[in-house]
PDB file of C-alpha atoms and ligand atoms in Angstrom:
ATOM      1  CA  MET A 184     122.767 100.657  90.418  1.00  0.00           C
ATOM      2  CA  ARG A 185     121.012  98.189  88.117  1.00  0.00           C
ATOM      3  CA  ARG A 186     121.806  94.559  88.753  1.00  0.00           C
ATOM      4  CA  SER A 187     120.253  92.911  85.730  1.00  0.00           C
ATOM      5  CA  SER A 188     120.365  93.498  82.011  1.00  0.00           C
ATOM      6  CA  ALA A 189     116.625  92.809  81.584  1.00  0.00           C
ATOM      7  CA  PRO A 190     114.862  95.737  79.902  1.00  0.00           C
ATOM      8  CA  ARG A 191     113.358  98.226  82.328  1.00  0.00           C
ATOM      9  CA  VAL A 192     109.610  98.333  82.678  1.00  0.00           C
ATOM     10  CA  ARG A 193     108.534 101.705  81.343  1.00  0.00           C
ATOM     11  CA  ALA A 194     105.523 102.693  83.410  1.00  0.00           C
ATOM     12  CA  VAL A 195     102.919 105.335  84.026  1.00  0.00           C
ATOM     13  CA  ILE A 196     101.284 104.989  87.442  1.00  0.00           C
ATOM     14  CA  ASP A 197      97.760 106.253  88.082  1.00  0.00           C
ATOM     15  CA  THR A 198      97.157 106.584  91.810  1.00  0.00           C
ATOM     16  CA  ASP A 199      95.217 108.086  94.754  1.00  0.00           C
ATOM     17  CA  PRO A 200      97.633 108.102  97.719  1.00  0.00           C
ATOM     18  CA  GLY A 201      96.639 106.471 100.111  1.00  0.00           C
ATOM     19  CA  ILE A 202      99.007 104.655 102.501  1.00  0.00           C
ATOM     20  CA  ASP A 203      99.482 101.569 100.320  1.00  0.00           C
ATOM     21  CA  ASP A 204      99.762 103.763  97.216  1.00  0.00           C
ATOM     22  CA  ALA A 205     102.585 105.592  99.015  1.00  0.00           C
ATOM     23  CA  LEU A 206     104.459 102.331  99.561  1.00  0.00           C
ATOM     24  CA  ALA A 207     103.770 101.331  95.956  1.00  0.00           C
ATOM     25  CA  LEU A 208     105.171 104.601  94.584  1.00  0.00           C
ATOM     26  CA  LEU A 209     108.352 104.455  96.616  1.00  0.00           C
ATOM     27  CA  TYR A 210     108.811 100.793  95.684  1.00  0.00           C
ATOM     28  CA  ALA A 211     108.397 101.712  92.000  1.00  0.00           C
ATOM     29  CA  TRP A 212     110.734 104.735  92.164  1.00  0.00           C
ATOM     30  CA  ARG A 213     113.376 102.675  93.966  1.00  0.00           C
ATOM     31  CA  SER A 214     113.186  99.695  91.622  1.00  0.00           C
ATOM     32  CA  PRO A 215     116.115  99.840  89.205  1.00  0.00           C
ATOM     33  CA  ASP A 216     114.161  97.848  86.650  1.00  0.00           C
ATOM     34  CA  MET A 217     111.229 100.283  86.515  1.00  0.00           C
ATOM     35  CA  ASP A 218     111.282 103.627  84.740  1.00  0.00           C
ATOM     36  CA  VAL A 219     108.319 105.653  86.010  1.00  0.00           C
ATOM     37  CA  ARG A 220     107.680 108.151  83.208  1.00  0.00           C
ATOM     38  CA  ALA A 221     104.748 109.891  84.868  1.00  0.00           C
ATOM     39  CA  VAL A 222     102.410 109.667  87.821  1.00  0.00           C
ATOM     40  CA  THR A 223      98.775 110.621  87.280  1.00  0.00           C
ATOM     41  CA  THR A 224      96.338 111.191  90.115  1.00  0.00           C
ATOM     42  CA  VAL A 225      92.683 110.384  90.548  1.00  0.00           C
ATOM     43  CA  ALA A 226      90.050 110.995  93.210  1.00  0.00           C
ATOM     44  CA  GLY A 227      89.634 107.921  95.378  1.00  0.00           C
ATOM     45  CA  ASN A 228      91.062 107.427  98.822  1.00  0.00           C
ATOM     46  CA  VAL A 229      91.179 111.232  99.069  1.00  0.00           C
ATOM     47  CA  PRO A 230      90.068 114.115  96.833  1.00  0.00           C
ATOM     48  CA  VAL A 231      92.274 114.509  93.783  1.00  0.00           C
ATOM     49  CA  ASP A 232      94.015 117.706  94.935  1.00  0.00           C
ATOM     50  CA  VAL A 233      95.088 115.912  98.118  1.00  0.00           C
ATOM     51  CA  ALA A 234      96.219 112.895  96.087  1.00  0.00           C
ATOM     52  CA  THR A 235      98.321 115.161  93.842  1.00  0.00           C
ATOM     53  CA  ALA A 236      99.926 116.935  96.796  1.00  0.00           C
ATOM     54  CA  ASN A 237     100.656 113.535  98.342  1.00  0.00           C
ATOM     55  CA  VAL A 238     102.531 112.311  95.268  1.00  0.00           C
ATOM     56  CA  LEU A 239     104.693 115.440  95.361  1.00  0.00           C
ATOM     57  CA  ARG A 240     105.172 115.043  99.127  1.00  0.00           C
ATOM     58  CA  LEU A 241     106.249 111.420  98.695  1.00  0.00           C
ATOM     59  CA  ALA A 242     108.664 112.374  95.925  1.00  0.00           C
ATOM     60  CA  ALA A 243     110.194 114.989  98.229  1.00  0.00           C
ATOM     61  CA  LEU A 244     110.462 112.407 101.018  1.00  0.00           C
ATOM     62  CA  ALA A 245     112.037 109.819  98.749  1.00  0.00           C
ATOM     63  CA  ARG A 246     114.282 112.433  97.131  1.00  0.00           C
ATOM     64  CA  ALA A 247     113.069 110.889  93.906  1.00  0.00           C
ATOM     65  CA  GLY A 248     113.779 113.973  91.833  1.00  0.00           C
ATOM     66  CA  VAL A 249     110.816 115.806  90.416  1.00  0.00           C
ATOM     67  CA  PRO A 250     108.561 113.263  88.761  1.00  0.00           C
ATOM     68  CA  ARG A 251     106.138 114.235  86.040  1.00  0.00           C
ATOM     69  CA  VAL A 252     102.868 114.444  87.972  1.00  0.00           C
ATOM     70  CA  ALA A 253      99.517 115.228  86.333  1.00  0.00           C
ATOM     71  CA  ALA A 254      96.240 115.687  88.161  1.00  0.00           C
ATOM     72  CA  GLY A 255      93.187 113.879  86.836  1.00  0.00           C
ATOM     73  CA  ALA A 256      89.536 113.266  87.542  1.00  0.00           C
ATOM     74  CA  ALA A 257      88.032 114.931  90.609  1.00  0.00           C
ATOM     75  CA  LYS A 258      85.069 112.590  90.703  1.00  0.00           C
ATOM     76  CA  PRO A 259      83.880 109.276  89.304  1.00  0.00           C
ATOM     77  CA  LEU A 260      82.249 109.193  85.860  1.00  0.00           C
ATOM     78  CA  ALA A 261      78.625 108.987  86.973  1.00  0.00           C
ATOM     79  CA  ARG A 262      78.379 109.312  90.740  1.00  0.00           C
ATOM     80  CA  ALA A 263      79.637 111.225  93.752  1.00  0.00           C
ATOM     81  CA  LEU A 264      83.049 110.442  95.218  1.00  0.00           C
ATOM     82  CA  THR A 265      83.292 108.214  98.292  1.00  0.00           C
ATOM     83  CA  THR A 266      86.712 108.495  99.899  1.00  0.00           C
ATOM     84  CA  ALA A 267      88.483 106.068 102.262  1.00  0.00           C
ATOM     85  CA  THR A 268      89.780 108.517 104.848  1.00  0.00           C
ATOM     86  CA  HIS A 269      88.612 106.214 107.657  1.00  0.00           C
ATOM     87  CA  TYR A 270      91.447 103.915 106.554  1.00  0.00           C
ATOM     88  CA  HIS A 271      94.066 106.303 105.190  1.00  0.00           C
ATOM     89  CA  GLY A 272      93.418 109.388 107.360  1.00  0.00           C
ATOM     90  CA  GLU A 273      92.064 112.789 106.337  1.00  0.00           C
ATOM     91  CA  ASP A 274      95.334 113.601 104.573  1.00  0.00           C
ATOM     92  CA  GLY A 275      95.517 110.155 102.961  1.00  0.00           C
ATOM     93  CA  LEU A 276      98.877 109.426 104.537  1.00  0.00           C
ATOM     94  CA  GLY A 277      97.953 108.505 108.095  1.00  0.00           C
ATOM     95  CA  ASP A 278      97.490 112.047 109.520  1.00  0.00           C
ATOM     96  CA  VAL A 279     100.958 112.058 111.071  1.00  0.00           C
ATOM     97  CA  GLY A 280     102.417 115.383 109.862  1.00  0.00           C
ATOM     98  CA  GLY A 281     106.186 115.671 109.490  1.00  0.00           C
ATOM     99  CA  TRP A 282     106.299 115.624 105.679  1.00  0.00           C
ATOM    100  CA  PRO A 283     108.918 117.619 103.806  1.00  0.00           C
ATOM    101  CA  ALA A 284     107.770 120.808 102.111  1.00  0.00           C
ATOM    102  CA  ILE A 285     106.637 120.496  98.507  1.00  0.00           C
ATOM    103  CA  HIS A 286     108.565 122.630  96.052  1.00  0.00           C
ATOM    104  CA  ALA A 287     107.417 121.022  92.814  1.00  0.00           C
ATOM    105  CA  GLU A 288     104.137 121.415  90.962  1.00  0.00           C
ATOM    106  CA  PRO A 289     102.083 119.145  88.762  1.00  0.00           C
ATOM    107  CA  VAL A 290     102.549 119.608  85.026  1.00  0.00           C
ATOM    108  CA  GLY A 291     100.000 121.733  83.197  1.00  0.00           C
ATOM    109  CA  ALA A 292      98.516 118.790  81.299  1.00  0.00           C
ATOM    110  CA  ASP A 293      95.575 116.791  82.554  1.00  0.00           C
ATOM    111  CA  ALA A 294      96.100 113.159  83.613  1.00  0.00           C
ATOM    112  CA  VAL A 295      94.047 111.832  80.698  1.00  0.00           C
ATOM    113  CA  ASP A 296      96.176 113.802  78.207  1.00  0.00           C
ATOM    114  CA  VAL A 297      99.297 112.365  79.810  1.00  0.00           C
ATOM    115  CA  LEU A 298      97.961 108.786  79.732  1.00  0.00           C
ATOM    116  CA  VAL A 299      96.889 109.052  76.101  1.00  0.00           C
ATOM    117  CA  ALA A 300     100.124 110.745  75.034  1.00  0.00           C
ATOM    118  CA  ALA A 301     102.217 108.075  76.790  1.00  0.00           C
ATOM    119  CA  ALA A 302     100.175 105.279  75.168  1.00  0.00           C
ATOM    120  CA  ARG A 303     100.587 106.875  71.720  1.00  0.00           C
ATOM    121  CA  GLU A 304     104.295 107.497  72.177  1.00  0.00           C
ATOM    122  CA  HIS A 305     105.394 104.225  73.750  1.00  0.00           C
ATOM    123  CA  GLY A 306     102.775 101.685  72.618  1.00  0.00           C
ATOM    124  CA  PRO A 307     103.773  98.118  73.454  1.00  0.00           C
ATOM    125  CA  SER A 308     106.746  99.220  75.528  1.00  0.00           C
ATOM    126  CA  LEU A 309     104.474 100.959  78.067  1.00  0.00           C
ATOM    127  CA  THR A 310     102.959  99.405  81.192  1.00  0.00           C
ATOM    128  CA  LEU A 311     100.084 101.312  82.698  1.00  0.00           C
ATOM    129  CA  VAL A 312      99.659 100.626  86.421  1.00  0.00           C
ATOM    130  CA  ALA A 313      96.352 101.736  87.968  1.00  0.00           C
ATOM    131  CA  LEU A 314      96.196 101.864  91.768  1.00  0.00           C
ATOM    132  CA  GLY A 315      92.966 103.797  92.289  1.00  0.00           C
ATOM    133  CA  PRO A 316      89.463 104.052  90.824  1.00  0.00           C
ATOM    134  CA  LEU A 317      89.603 103.647  87.051  1.00  0.00           C
ATOM    135  CA  THR A 318      88.129 107.041  86.120  1.00  0.00           C
ATOM    136  CA  ASN A 319      91.218 108.420  84.334  1.00  0.00           C
ATOM    137  CA  VAL A 320      91.925 105.152  82.542  1.00  0.00           C
ATOM    138  CA  ALA A 321      88.318 104.910  81.338  1.00  0.00           C
ATOM    139  CA  MET A 322      88.481 108.494  80.081  1.00  0.00           C
ATOM    140  CA  ALA A 323      91.709 107.674  78.257  1.00  0.00           C
ATOM    141  CA  VAL A 324      89.906 104.726  76.625  1.00  0.00           C
ATOM    142  CA  GLN A 325      87.042 107.028  75.630  1.00  0.00           C
ATOM    143  CA  ARG A 326      89.554 109.511  74.187  1.00  0.00           C
ATOM    144  CA  ASP A 327      91.665 107.020  72.196  1.00  0.00           C
ATOM    145  CA  ALA A 328      90.804 103.351  72.702  1.00  0.00           C
ATOM    146  CA  GLY A 329      93.209 102.256  69.976  1.00  0.00           C
ATOM    147  CA  ALA A 330      96.175 103.868  71.680  1.00  0.00           C
ATOM    148  CA  VAL A 331      95.337 102.405  75.093  1.00  0.00           C
ATOM    149  CA  ARG A 332      94.762  98.965  73.533  1.00  0.00           C
ATOM    150  CA  GLY A 333      98.225  99.212  72.031  1.00  0.00           C
ATOM    151  CA  VAL A 334     100.150  99.435  75.310  1.00  0.00           C
ATOM    152  CA  GLY A 335     102.090  96.386  76.501  1.00  0.00           C
ATOM    153  CA  ARG A 336     100.169  95.801  79.743  1.00  0.00           C
ATOM    154  CA  VAL A 337      97.547  97.453  81.893  1.00  0.00           C
ATOM    155  CA  VAL A 338      97.940  96.256  85.489  1.00  0.00           C
ATOM    156  CA  VAL A 339      95.005  97.196  87.687  1.00  0.00           C
ATOM    157  CA  MET A 340      94.640  96.817  91.447  1.00  0.00           C
ATOM    158  CA  GLY A 341      90.947  96.270  91.846  1.00  0.00           C
ATOM    159  CA  GLY A 342      88.068  93.894  92.312  1.00  0.00           C
ATOM    160  CA  ALA A 343      87.191  90.921  94.469  1.00  0.00           C
ATOM    161  CA  VAL A 344      86.500  87.995  92.155  1.00  0.00           C
ATOM    162  CA  ASP A 345      86.092  84.882  94.311  1.00  0.00           C
ATOM    163  CA  VAL A 346      86.496  86.490  97.737  1.00  0.00           C
ATOM    164  CA  PRO A 347      84.495  88.986  99.841  1.00  0.00           C
ATOM    165  CA  GLY A 348      84.881  92.697  99.186  1.00  0.00           C
ATOM    166  CA  ASN A 349      86.347  95.287 101.517  1.00  0.00           C
ATOM    167  CA  VAL A 350      83.665  97.995 101.157  1.00  0.00           C
ATOM    168  CA  THR A 351      80.537  95.900 100.847  1.00  0.00           C
ATOM    169  CA  PRO A 352      80.329  92.125 101.289  1.00  0.00           C
ATOM    170  CA  THR A 353      81.033  91.776  97.558  1.00  0.00           C
ATOM    171  CA  ALA A 354      82.746  94.970  96.329  1.00  0.00           C
ATOM    172  CA  GLU A 355      86.331  96.170  96.469  1.00  0.00           C
ATOM    173  CA  PHE A 356      87.050  99.888  97.006  1.00  0.00           C
ATOM    174  CA  ASN A 357      88.597 100.940  93.668  1.00  0.00           C
ATOM    175  CA  VAL A 358      85.843  99.297  91.625  1.00  0.00           C
ATOM    176  CA  HIS A 359      83.105 100.333  94.057  1.00  0.00           C
ATOM    177  CA  VAL A 360      84.051 104.021  93.790  1.00  0.00           C
ATOM    178  CA  ASP A 361      83.662 104.073  90.015  1.00  0.00           C
ATOM    179  CA  PRO A 362      81.992 100.921  88.638  1.00  0.00           C
ATOM    180  CA  GLU A 363      81.100 102.661  85.365  1.00  0.00           C
ATOM    181  CA  ALA A 364      84.787 103.341  84.744  1.00  0.00           C
ATOM    182  CA  ALA A 365      85.736  99.784  85.676  1.00  0.00           C
ATOM    183  CA  ALA A 366      83.155  98.440  83.204  1.00  0.00           C
ATOM    184  CA  ILE A 367      84.597 100.594  80.401  1.00  0.00           C
ATOM    185  CA  VAL A 368      88.112  99.381  81.163  1.00  0.00           C
ATOM    186  CA  LEU A 369      87.044  95.715  81.323  1.00  0.00           C
ATOM    187  CA  ASP A 370      85.153  96.018  78.038  1.00  0.00           C
ATOM    188  CA  ALA A 371      87.862  97.845  76.130  1.00  0.00           C
ATOM    189  CA  GLY A 372      89.869  94.879  74.871  1.00  0.00           C
ATOM    190  CA  LEU A 373      92.986  95.916  76.778  1.00  0.00           C
ATOM    191  CA  PRO A 374      95.938  93.676  77.660  1.00  0.00           C
ATOM    192  CA  LEU A 375      94.572  93.726  81.195  1.00  0.00           C
ATOM    193  CA  ASP A 376      96.020  92.073  84.292  1.00  0.00           C
ATOM    194  CA  LEU A 377      93.680  92.420  87.255  1.00  0.00           C
ATOM    195  CA  VAL A 378      95.163  92.218  90.749  1.00  0.00           C
ATOM    196  CA  PRO A 379      92.104  91.834  92.995  1.00  0.00           C
ATOM    197  CA  LEU A 380      91.706  91.242  96.711  1.00  0.00           C
ATOM    198  CA  ASP A 381      91.929  87.500  95.943  1.00  0.00           C
ATOM    199  CA  ALA A 382      95.659  88.097  95.364  1.00  0.00           C
ATOM    200  CA  THR A 383      96.468  91.095  97.531  1.00  0.00           C
ATOM    201  CA  ARG A 384      95.208  89.435 100.709  1.00  0.00           C
ATOM    202  CA  GLN A 385      98.048  86.921 100.244  1.00  0.00           C
ATOM    203  CA  ALA A 386     100.574  89.782 100.378  1.00  0.00           C
ATOM    204  CA  VAL A 387     100.521  90.713 104.037  1.00  0.00           C
ATOM    205  CA  LEU A 388     103.371  92.734 105.520  1.00  0.00           C
ATOM    206  CA  ASP A 389     104.353  91.840 109.067  1.00  0.00           C
ATOM    207  CA  ARG A 390     104.661  94.986 111.177  1.00  0.00           C
ATOM    208  CA  ALA A 391     107.711  93.943 113.201  1.00  0.00           C
ATOM    209  CA  ARG A 392     109.542  92.902 110.035  1.00  0.00           C
ATOM    210  CA  PHE A 393     108.714  96.234 108.395  1.00  0.00           C
ATOM    211  CA  GLU A 394     109.837  98.263 111.397  1.00  0.00           C
ATOM    212  CA  THR A 395     113.071  96.266 111.709  1.00  0.00           C
ATOM    213  CA  ALA A 396     113.798  96.818 108.013  1.00  0.00           C
ATOM    214  CA  ALA A 397     113.077 100.554 108.389  1.00  0.00           C
ATOM    215  CA  ALA A 398     115.313 100.855 111.453  1.00  0.00           C
ATOM    216  CA  ARG A 399     118.212  99.251 109.544  1.00  0.00           C
ATOM    217  CA  SER A 400     117.601 101.186 106.333  1.00  0.00           C
ATOM    218  CA  ARG A 401     119.547 104.228 105.215  1.00  0.00           C
ATOM    219  CA  ALA A 402     116.843 105.164 102.714  1.00  0.00           C
ATOM    220  CA  PRO A 403     115.543 108.708 103.076  1.00  0.00           C
ATOM    221  CA  GLY A 404     112.191 108.858 104.824  1.00  0.00           C
ATOM    222  CA  ALA A 405     112.320 105.385 106.396  1.00  0.00           C
ATOM    223  CA  SER A 406     111.109 106.559 109.808  1.00  0.00           C
ATOM    224  CA  GLN A 407     108.380 108.701 108.231  1.00  0.00           C
ATOM    225  CA  LEU A 408     107.127 105.603 106.389  1.00  0.00           C
ATOM    226  CA  VAL A 409     106.859 103.802 109.734  1.00  0.00           C
ATOM    227  CA  ARG A 410     104.756 106.652 111.133  1.00  0.00           C
ATOM    228  CA  CYS A 411     102.597 106.893 108.005  1.00  0.00           C
ATOM    229  CA  THR A 412     101.847 103.171 107.840  1.00  0.00           C
ATOM    230  CA  ALA A 413     100.987 102.819 111.563  1.00  0.00           C
ATOM    231  CA  ARG A 414      97.373 103.665 110.828  1.00  0.00           C
ATOM    232  CA  GLY A 415      97.123 101.044 108.040  1.00  0.00           C
ATOM    233  CA  PHE A 416      98.546  98.353 110.331  1.00  0.00           C
ATOM    234  CA  ARG A 417      96.092  99.396 113.053  1.00  0.00           C
ATOM    235  CA  VAL A 418      92.994  99.323 110.858  1.00  0.00           C
ATOM    236  CA  ASP A 419      93.955  96.044 109.162  1.00  0.00           C
ATOM    237  CA  HIS A 420      94.661  94.527 112.603  1.00  0.00           C
ATOM    238  CA  ALA A 421      91.218  95.614 113.805  1.00  0.00           C
ATOM    239  CA  ARG A 422      89.784  93.826 110.740  1.00  0.00           C
ATOM    240  CA  GLY A 423      91.516  90.614 111.795  1.00  0.00           C
ATOM    241  CA  THR A 424      94.611  90.719 109.541  1.00  0.00           C
ATOM    242  CA  HIS A 425      97.995  89.993 111.079  1.00  0.00           C
ATOM    243  CA  GLY A 426      99.916  92.781 109.342  1.00  0.00           C
ATOM    244  CA  MET A 427      99.040  95.203 106.545  1.00  0.00           C
ATOM    245  CA  VAL A 428      97.680  94.093 103.176  1.00  0.00           C
ATOM    246  CA  LEU A 429      99.937  95.346 100.367  1.00  0.00           C
ATOM    247  CA  HIS A 430      97.234  95.938  97.738  1.00  0.00           C
ATOM    248  CA  ASP A 431      98.895  98.570  95.560  1.00  0.00           C
ATOM    249  CA  PRO A 432     102.503  97.433  96.067  1.00  0.00           C
ATOM    250  CA  LEU A 433     101.495  93.990  94.754  1.00  0.00           C
ATOM    251  CA  ALA A 434     100.215  95.607  91.549  1.00  0.00           C
ATOM    252  CA  VAL A 435     103.607  97.286  91.102  1.00  0.00           C
ATOM    253  CA  GLY A 436     105.260  93.926  91.867  1.00  0.00           C
ATOM    254  CA  ALA A 437     103.062  92.310  89.197  1.00  0.00           C
ATOM    255  CA  ALA A 438     104.057  95.012  86.710  1.00  0.00           C
ATOM    256  CA  LEU A 439     107.728  94.448  87.465  1.00  0.00           C
ATOM    257  CA  ASP A 440     107.657  90.676  87.547  1.00  0.00           C
ATOM    258  CA  PRO A 441     104.551  88.824  86.348  1.00  0.00           C
ATOM    259  CA  THR A 442     106.101  85.517  87.448  1.00  0.00           C
ATOM    260  CA  LEU A 443     105.399  86.461  91.076  1.00  0.00           C
ATOM    261  CA  ILE A 444     101.803  85.502  90.362  1.00  0.00           C
ATOM    262  CA  GLU A 445      99.808  82.702  88.776  1.00  0.00           C
ATOM    263  CA  TRP A 446      97.358  84.223  86.311  1.00  0.00           C
ATOM    264  CA  GLU A 447      94.017  82.895  85.126  1.00  0.00           C
ATOM    265  CA  PRO A 448      92.336  84.208  81.965  1.00  0.00           C
ATOM    266  CA  VAL A 449      88.774  85.102  82.993  1.00  0.00           C
ATOM    267  CA  LYS A 450      85.836  87.068  81.694  1.00  0.00           C
ATOM    268  CA  VAL A 451      84.982  89.522  84.465  1.00  0.00           C
ATOM    269  CA  THR A 452      81.951  91.795  84.563  1.00  0.00           C
ATOM    270  CA  VAL A 453      81.161  94.670  86.919  1.00  0.00           C
ATOM    271  CA  SER A 454      77.750  95.365  88.447  1.00  0.00           C
ATOM    272  CA  SER A 455      76.537  98.865  89.265  1.00  0.00           C
ATOM    273  CA  ALA A 456      77.150  97.976  92.929  1.00  0.00           C
ATOM    274  CA  GLY A 457      80.818  97.465  92.124  1.00  0.00           C
ATOM    275  CA  GLU A 458      80.858  93.676  92.260  1.00  0.00           C
ATOM    276  CA  THR A 459      83.366  91.993  89.973  1.00  0.00           C
ATOM    277  CA  ARG A 460      82.005  88.634  88.882  1.00  0.00           C
ATOM    278  CA  ARG A 461      83.447  85.878  86.717  1.00  0.00           C
ATOM    279  CA  VAL A 462      81.114  84.872  83.909  1.00  0.00           C
ATOM    280  CA  ARG A 463      81.280  82.427  81.030  1.00  0.00           C
ATOM    281  CA  GLY A 464      82.727  83.724  77.793  1.00  0.00           C
ATOM    282  CA  ARG A 465      85.878  84.962  76.157  1.00  0.00           C
ATOM    283  CA  PRO A 466      88.349  86.209  78.819  1.00  0.00           C
ATOM    284  CA  ASN A 467      88.723  89.996  78.999  1.00  0.00           C
ATOM    285  CA  CYS A 468      91.609  89.930  81.473  1.00  0.00           C
ATOM    286  CA  ARG A 469      94.002  87.755  83.431  1.00  0.00           C
ATOM    287  CA  VAL A 470      93.140  87.567  87.101  1.00  0.00           C
ATOM    288  CA  ALA A 471      95.928  87.257  89.671  1.00  0.00           C
ATOM    289  CA  ARG A 472      95.402  84.051  91.638  1.00  0.00           C
ATOM    290  CA  ARG A 473      98.211  82.531  93.679  1.00  0.00           C
ATOM    291  CA  VAL A 474     101.004  84.896  94.786  1.00  0.00           C
ATOM    292  CA  ASP A 475     104.568  83.955  95.671  1.00  0.00           C
ATOM    293  CA  ALA A 476     104.196  86.142  98.733  1.00  0.00           C
ATOM    294  CA  ASP A 477     107.573  85.323 100.306  1.00  0.00           C
ATOM    295  CA  ARG A 478     109.454  86.335  97.178  1.00  0.00           C
ATOM    296  CA  PHE A 479     107.311  89.429  96.676  1.00  0.00           C
ATOM    297  CA  ILE A 480     107.667  90.723 100.230  1.00  0.00           C
ATOM    298  CA  MET A 481     111.401  90.082 100.288  1.00  0.00           C
ATOM    299  CA  THR A 482     111.937  92.049  97.060  1.00  0.00           C
ATOM    300  CA  PHE A 483     109.514  94.770  98.135  1.00  0.00           C
ATOM    301  CA  LEU A 484     111.351  95.384 101.415  1.00  0.00           C
ATOM    302  CA  GLU A 485     114.801  95.210  99.814  1.00  0.00           C
ATOM    303  CA  ARG A 486     113.812  97.917  97.371  1.00  0.00           C
ATOM    304  CA  LEU A 487     111.635 100.105  99.560  1.00  0.00           C
ATOM    305  CA  LEU A 488     114.074 100.154 102.471  1.00  0.00           C
ATOM    306  CA  PRO A 489     117.612  99.557 101.167  1.00  0.00           C
TER     307      PRO A 489
HETATM  308  C1  LIG B 597      92.428  99.616  97.278  1.00  0.00           C
HETATM  309  O1  LIG B 597      91.610 100.594  97.932  1.00  0.00           O
HETATM  310  C2  LIG B 597      92.381 101.651  98.378  1.00  0.00           C
HETATM  311  O2  LIG B 597      91.942 102.120  99.622  1.00  0.00           O
HETATM  312  C3  LIG B 597      93.803 101.168  98.381  1.00  0.00           C
HETATM  313  O3  LIG B 597      94.697 102.238  98.165  1.00  0.00           O
HETATM  314  C4  LIG B 597      93.844 100.162  97.275  1.00  0.00           C
HETATM  315  O4  LIG B 597      94.120 100.768  96.040  1.00  0.00           O
HETATM  316  C5  LIG B 597      92.252  98.305  98.001  1.00  0.00           C
HETATM  317  O5  LIG B 597      90.909  97.913  97.965  1.00  0.00           O
HETATM  318 CA1  LIG B 598      95.030 103.042  95.869  1.00  0.00          CA
END
C-alpha cells in the first residue's frame, strides 16, 4: 500500500546481478514509490545470460510478478569482459542454490531497444538507474542521444572520485570493466547523478541487523537473501569492512530520494584504465558526496524486509 501521494519514480534498471544488485532490485520492486517498468541486463559481475537468469530468479523469489526483462550487451564496447565472480560467486548470487524455478523469459527485444524506447516514450518522467558496466547505456546514447538526454535522471553506480578504487588502487569495478562506455555516458550531456565508491562506502549494512530484520520479516525469500548475501559479508569483512557495502542499493535509494545524499556538480573524466578523475571545467554530472546513511539503511531494510 502506498503511504505518500508523491509521484512514483518511473524507472528502468540496468543491472548485472550480483549480490548487491539483487538487494537493489528487491528494494526497488518493494518500494511503493517506484514503478520499475523494465529491467535490462548487461555483462559485468557475471556473463549476461547468467545476469538475465538471475533477474528472473530474483523476481520469482520476490514474487514480484513477471517483470519486463531484456538482455543486453554480452561484452564491453572495446575489450574483453572481466567478471567479479570472486566476490559474487560463479552464479553471481553467492553460489548457495535453493532458488525457485524460473518460469518466465526475457522479452524478445534487446536491452538497448528497451532503453531507447523507454526514453522516447517517457522522456522527463523516466529515471534510468544503471547498476553495472555502462555498455548498454552507452549504446543507447549512440543509438539516440537526444532521447537519452531527455530523460529526467540517469543515476549511475560507478566510479571512485576522491577515494581508492576496488579493482585497482584507483578504479571502481563498473567503470573499470567498460571505461569506453563510461566515457561516452559522461560526455553525452545527460542529467547524470554519479553514485561512486566515495558515497557507497558510507552505506554499510551491519550483518547482525540484516539477519535480525530477515528473521522477523514475512517477506517472501527473506531467508534465501540471508544465504545469498553471506558471501558478500564475508568478502567485505576480509577487506576490512564491518558489514557489507550497499553499492547498488544506494543508487536505487538515490533514485527514489535524492535528499538522502549531498550532491556536488563536478566534471569527471575517465581514463582507459577506468579511473574517474575530477577535472576543471563545466560539470558533466553531480557526484554523490555525503550520505545520510542512517536514514538510507532504515528505509532500505523496512522496504526490503517488511
Ligand atoms: C559495483 O561492482 C559490482 O561488483 C557491484 O555489483 C557494484 O555494481 C561496485 O563497485
Ligand atoms: Ca552491479
